[in-house]
CSV table of C-alpha atoms and ligand atoms in Angstrom, one decimal:
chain,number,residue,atom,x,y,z
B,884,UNK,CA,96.6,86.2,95.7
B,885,UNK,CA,94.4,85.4,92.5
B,886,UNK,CA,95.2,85.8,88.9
B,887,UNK,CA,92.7,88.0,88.8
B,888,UNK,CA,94.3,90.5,91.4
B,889,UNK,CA,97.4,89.9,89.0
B,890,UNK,CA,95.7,90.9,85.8
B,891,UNK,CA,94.4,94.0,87.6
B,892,UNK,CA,97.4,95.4,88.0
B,893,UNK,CA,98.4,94.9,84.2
B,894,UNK,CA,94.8,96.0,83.1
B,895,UNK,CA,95.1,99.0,85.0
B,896,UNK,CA,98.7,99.7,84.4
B,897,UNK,CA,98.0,99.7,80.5
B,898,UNK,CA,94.8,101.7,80.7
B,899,UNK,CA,96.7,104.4,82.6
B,900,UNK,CA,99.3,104.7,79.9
B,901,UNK,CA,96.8,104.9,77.3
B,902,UNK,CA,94.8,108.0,79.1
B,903,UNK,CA,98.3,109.6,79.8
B,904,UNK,CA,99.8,108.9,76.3
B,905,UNK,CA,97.7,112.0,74.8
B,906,UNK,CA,97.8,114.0,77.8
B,907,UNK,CA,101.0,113.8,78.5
B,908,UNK,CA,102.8,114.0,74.5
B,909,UNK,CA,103.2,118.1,74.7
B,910,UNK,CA,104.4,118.2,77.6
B,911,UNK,CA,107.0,115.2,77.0
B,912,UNK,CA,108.1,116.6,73.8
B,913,UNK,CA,108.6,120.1,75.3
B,914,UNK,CA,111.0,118.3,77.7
B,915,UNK,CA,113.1,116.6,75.0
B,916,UNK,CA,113.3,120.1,73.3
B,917,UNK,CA,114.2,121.4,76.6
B,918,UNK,CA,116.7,118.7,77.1
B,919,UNK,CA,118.1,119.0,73.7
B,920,UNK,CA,118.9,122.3,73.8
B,921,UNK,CA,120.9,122.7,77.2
B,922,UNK,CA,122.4,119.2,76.7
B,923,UNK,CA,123.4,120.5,72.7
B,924,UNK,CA,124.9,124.3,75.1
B,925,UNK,CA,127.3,122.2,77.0
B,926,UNK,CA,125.3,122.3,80.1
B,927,UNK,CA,123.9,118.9,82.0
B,928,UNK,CA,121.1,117.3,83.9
B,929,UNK,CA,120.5,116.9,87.5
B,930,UNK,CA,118.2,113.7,88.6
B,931,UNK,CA,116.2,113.9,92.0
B,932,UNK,CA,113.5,111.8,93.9
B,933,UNK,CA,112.3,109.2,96.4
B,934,UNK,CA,111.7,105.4,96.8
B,935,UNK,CA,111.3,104.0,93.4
B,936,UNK,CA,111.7,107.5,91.8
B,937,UNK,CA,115.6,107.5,93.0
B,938,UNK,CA,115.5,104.1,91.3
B,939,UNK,CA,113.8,106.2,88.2
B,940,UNK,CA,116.4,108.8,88.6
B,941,UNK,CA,119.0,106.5,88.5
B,942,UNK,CA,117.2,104.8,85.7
B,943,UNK,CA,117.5,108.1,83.5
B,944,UNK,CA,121.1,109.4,84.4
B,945,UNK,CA,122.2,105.8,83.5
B,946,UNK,CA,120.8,106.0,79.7
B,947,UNK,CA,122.3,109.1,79.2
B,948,UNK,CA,125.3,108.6,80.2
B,949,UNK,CA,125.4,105.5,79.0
B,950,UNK,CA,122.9,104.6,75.9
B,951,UNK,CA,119.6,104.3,74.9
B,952,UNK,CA,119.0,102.2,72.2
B,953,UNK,CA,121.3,103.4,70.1
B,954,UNK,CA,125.6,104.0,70.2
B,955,UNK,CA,126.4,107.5,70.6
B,956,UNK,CA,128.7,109.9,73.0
B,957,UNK,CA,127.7,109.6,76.7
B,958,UNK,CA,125.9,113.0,77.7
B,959,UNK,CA,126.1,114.3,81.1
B,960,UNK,CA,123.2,113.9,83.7
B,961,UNK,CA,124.1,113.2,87.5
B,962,UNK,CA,121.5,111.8,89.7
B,963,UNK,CA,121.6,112.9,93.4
B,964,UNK,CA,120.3,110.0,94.8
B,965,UNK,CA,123.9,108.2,94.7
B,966,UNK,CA,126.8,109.2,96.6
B,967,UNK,CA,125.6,108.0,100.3
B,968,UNK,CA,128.7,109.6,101.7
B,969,UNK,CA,126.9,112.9,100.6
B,970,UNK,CA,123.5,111.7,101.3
B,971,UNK,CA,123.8,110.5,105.0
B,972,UNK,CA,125.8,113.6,106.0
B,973,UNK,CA,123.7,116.1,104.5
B,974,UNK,CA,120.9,114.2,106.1
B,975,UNK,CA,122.5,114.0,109.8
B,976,UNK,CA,124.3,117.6,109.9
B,977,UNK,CA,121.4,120.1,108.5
B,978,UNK,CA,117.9,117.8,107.6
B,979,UNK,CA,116.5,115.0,105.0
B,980,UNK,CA,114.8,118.0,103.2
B,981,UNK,CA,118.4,118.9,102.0
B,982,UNK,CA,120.2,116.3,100.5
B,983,UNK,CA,119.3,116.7,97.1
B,984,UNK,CA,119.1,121.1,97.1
B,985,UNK,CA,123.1,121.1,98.4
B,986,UNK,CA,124.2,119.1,95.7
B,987,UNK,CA,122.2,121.2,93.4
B,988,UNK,CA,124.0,124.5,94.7
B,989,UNK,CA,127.0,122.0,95.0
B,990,UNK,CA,126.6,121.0,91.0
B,991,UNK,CA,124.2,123.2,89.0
B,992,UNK,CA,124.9,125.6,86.6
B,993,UNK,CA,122.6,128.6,85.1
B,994,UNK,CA,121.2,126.6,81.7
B,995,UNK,CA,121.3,123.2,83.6
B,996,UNK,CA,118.0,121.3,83.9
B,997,UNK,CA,116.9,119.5,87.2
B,998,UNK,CA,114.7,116.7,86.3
B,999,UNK,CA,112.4,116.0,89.6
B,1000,UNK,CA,110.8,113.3,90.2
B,1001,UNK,CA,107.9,113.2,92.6
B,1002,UNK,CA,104.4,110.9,92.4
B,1003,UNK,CA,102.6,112.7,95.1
B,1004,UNK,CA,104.5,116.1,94.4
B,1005,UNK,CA,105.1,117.1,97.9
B,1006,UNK,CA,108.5,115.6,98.8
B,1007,UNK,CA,110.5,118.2,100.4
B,1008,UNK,CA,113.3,117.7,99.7
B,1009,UNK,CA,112.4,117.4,95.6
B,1010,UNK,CA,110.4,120.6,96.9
B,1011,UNK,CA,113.9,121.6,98.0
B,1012,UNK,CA,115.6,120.7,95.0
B,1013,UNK,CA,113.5,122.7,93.0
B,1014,UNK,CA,113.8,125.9,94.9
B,1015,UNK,CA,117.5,125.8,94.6
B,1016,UNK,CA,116.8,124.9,91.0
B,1017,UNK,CA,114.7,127.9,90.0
B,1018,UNK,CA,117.5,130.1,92.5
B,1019,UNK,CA,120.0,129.6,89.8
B,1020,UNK,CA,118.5,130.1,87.1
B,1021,UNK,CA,118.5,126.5,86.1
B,1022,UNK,CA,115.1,124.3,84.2
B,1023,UNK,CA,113.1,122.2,85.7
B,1024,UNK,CA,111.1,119.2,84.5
B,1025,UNK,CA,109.0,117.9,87.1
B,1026,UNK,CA,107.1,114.5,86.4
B,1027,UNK,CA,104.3,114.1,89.2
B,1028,UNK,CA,100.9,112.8,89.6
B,1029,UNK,CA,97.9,113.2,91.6
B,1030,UNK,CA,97.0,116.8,90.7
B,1031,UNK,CA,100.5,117.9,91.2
B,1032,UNK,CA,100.8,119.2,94.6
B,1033,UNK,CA,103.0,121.5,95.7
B,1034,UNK,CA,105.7,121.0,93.1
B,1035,UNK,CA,102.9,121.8,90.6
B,1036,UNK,CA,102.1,125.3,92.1
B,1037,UNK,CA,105.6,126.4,92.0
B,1038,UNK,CA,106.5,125.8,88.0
B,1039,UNK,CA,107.4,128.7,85.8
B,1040,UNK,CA,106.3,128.9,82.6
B,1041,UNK,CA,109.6,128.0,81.3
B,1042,UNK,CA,109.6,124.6,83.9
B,1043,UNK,CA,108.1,121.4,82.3
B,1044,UNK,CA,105.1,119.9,84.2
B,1045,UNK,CA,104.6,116.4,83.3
B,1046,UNK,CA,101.8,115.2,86.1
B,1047,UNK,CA,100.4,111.7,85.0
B,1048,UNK,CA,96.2,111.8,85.5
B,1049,UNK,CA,96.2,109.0,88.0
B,1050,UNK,CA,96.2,108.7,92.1
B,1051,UNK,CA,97.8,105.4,92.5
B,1052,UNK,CA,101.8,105.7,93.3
B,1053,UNK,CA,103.2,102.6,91.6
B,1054,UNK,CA,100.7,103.6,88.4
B,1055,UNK,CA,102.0,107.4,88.5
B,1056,UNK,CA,105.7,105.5,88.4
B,1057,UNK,CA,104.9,103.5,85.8
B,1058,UNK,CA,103.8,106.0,83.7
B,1059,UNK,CA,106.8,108.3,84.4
B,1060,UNK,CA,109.3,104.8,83.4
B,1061,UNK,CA,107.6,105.0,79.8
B,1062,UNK,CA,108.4,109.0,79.9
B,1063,UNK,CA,111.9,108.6,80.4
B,1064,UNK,CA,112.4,106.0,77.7
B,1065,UNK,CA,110.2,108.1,75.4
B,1066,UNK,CA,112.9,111.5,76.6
B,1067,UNK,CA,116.2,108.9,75.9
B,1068,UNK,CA,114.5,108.1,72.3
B,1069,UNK,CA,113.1,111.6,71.5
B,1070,UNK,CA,117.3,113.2,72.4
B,1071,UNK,CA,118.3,110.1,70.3
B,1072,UNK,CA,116.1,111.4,67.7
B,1073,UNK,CA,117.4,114.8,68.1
B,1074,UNK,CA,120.4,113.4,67.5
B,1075,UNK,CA,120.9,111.6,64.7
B,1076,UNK,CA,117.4,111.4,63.3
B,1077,UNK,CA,114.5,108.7,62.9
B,1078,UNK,CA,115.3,105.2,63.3
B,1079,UNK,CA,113.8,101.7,61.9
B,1080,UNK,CA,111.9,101.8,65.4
B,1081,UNK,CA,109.3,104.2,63.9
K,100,I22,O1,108.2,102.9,94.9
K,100,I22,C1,107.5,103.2,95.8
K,100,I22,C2,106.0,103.0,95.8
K,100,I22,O2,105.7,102.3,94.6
K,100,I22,C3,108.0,104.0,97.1
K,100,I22,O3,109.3,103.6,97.3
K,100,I22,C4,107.9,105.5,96.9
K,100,I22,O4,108.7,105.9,95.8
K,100,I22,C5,108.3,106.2,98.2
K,100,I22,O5,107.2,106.0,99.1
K,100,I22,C6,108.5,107.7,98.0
K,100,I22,O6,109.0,108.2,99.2
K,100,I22,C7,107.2,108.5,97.6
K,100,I22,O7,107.6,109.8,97.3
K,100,I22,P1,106.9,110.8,96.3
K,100,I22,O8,106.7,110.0,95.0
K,100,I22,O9,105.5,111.1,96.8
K,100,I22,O10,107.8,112.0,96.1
K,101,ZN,ZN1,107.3,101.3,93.4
């Protein structure tokens, strides 16, 4: 491995987030207005996807609940990528495409918001997810990336697409980390106002 292979990935990684940043800002500040406003009705978010996007997932629910960069109250999201108890028996009894759209029957609420997170957008279970979603009358913000796929063709206009303009999975991932710190700081914002980080 050469540095040069290294620096690639850097190089690349950055000019990716640059082409996004613009792209991407409506769509990222419809989903912090989104998020605001069911999270400000009492209602919560539901965190789906696969590989390194359950690790995303995870990633999001535990800011929320937790903090972001600044102290406040924790505020409910759940990711479904968690409870292996749930997981391995949804997987075994009915199929893999199910474990994440039974816990959103088990757990979502009309007003809720399934965040859904899928590079290639074809997962089916995230596909799943979303159905179930949309059944009950919850929100969805889907971040994807090449073109969208499937999970981009089934969006309502009151759904939040954010699809990063790349091919590569671990770019499309990297993008999506710097849109969920941008979602904890824009609800922080919401919040309690600007902070000395502007
Ligand atoms: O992190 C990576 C690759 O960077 C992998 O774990 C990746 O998340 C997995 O292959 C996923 O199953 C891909 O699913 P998706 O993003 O297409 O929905
Ligand atoms: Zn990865």
């Amino acid at each position: 491995m050469t540095n040069q292979r290294i620096l690639a990935h850097f190089h690349e990684s950055a000019e990716i987030k640059i082409q996004s940043a613009t792209v991407l800002a409506p769509h990222i500040a419809q989903a912090i207005e989104m998020m605001f406003s069911a999270l400000s009705n009492g209602n919560k978010i539901l965190v789906c996807g696969n590989g390194g996007s359950a690790a995303d997932s995870q990633h999001f629910a535990a800011e929320l609940v937790g903090r972001f960069e600044r102290e406040r109250f924790p505020l409910p999201a759940i990711a479904l990528t968690t409870d292996t108890s749930i997981l391995t028996a949804v997987a075994n009894d009915y199929s893999y495409r199910e474990i994440f759209s039974k816990q959103v029957q088990a757990f979502g609420q009309e007003g809720d918001i399934l965040l859904a997170f899928s590079t290639s957008g074809n997962s089916g279970n995230v596909v799943a997810a979303i159905e179930a979603a949309l059944e009950r009358e919850m929100r969805v913000v889907a971040m994807t990336g090449k073109g969208g796929g499937a999970i981009g063709k089934m969006l309502t206009d009151a759904d939040v697409h954010i699809c990063v303009p790349a091919d590569r999975t671990a770019r499309i991932q990297e993008v999506h980390l710097v849109t969920i710190h941008a979602i904890c700081d824009g609800i922080d914002v919401a919040l309690f106002g600007g902070d000395a980080n502007e």
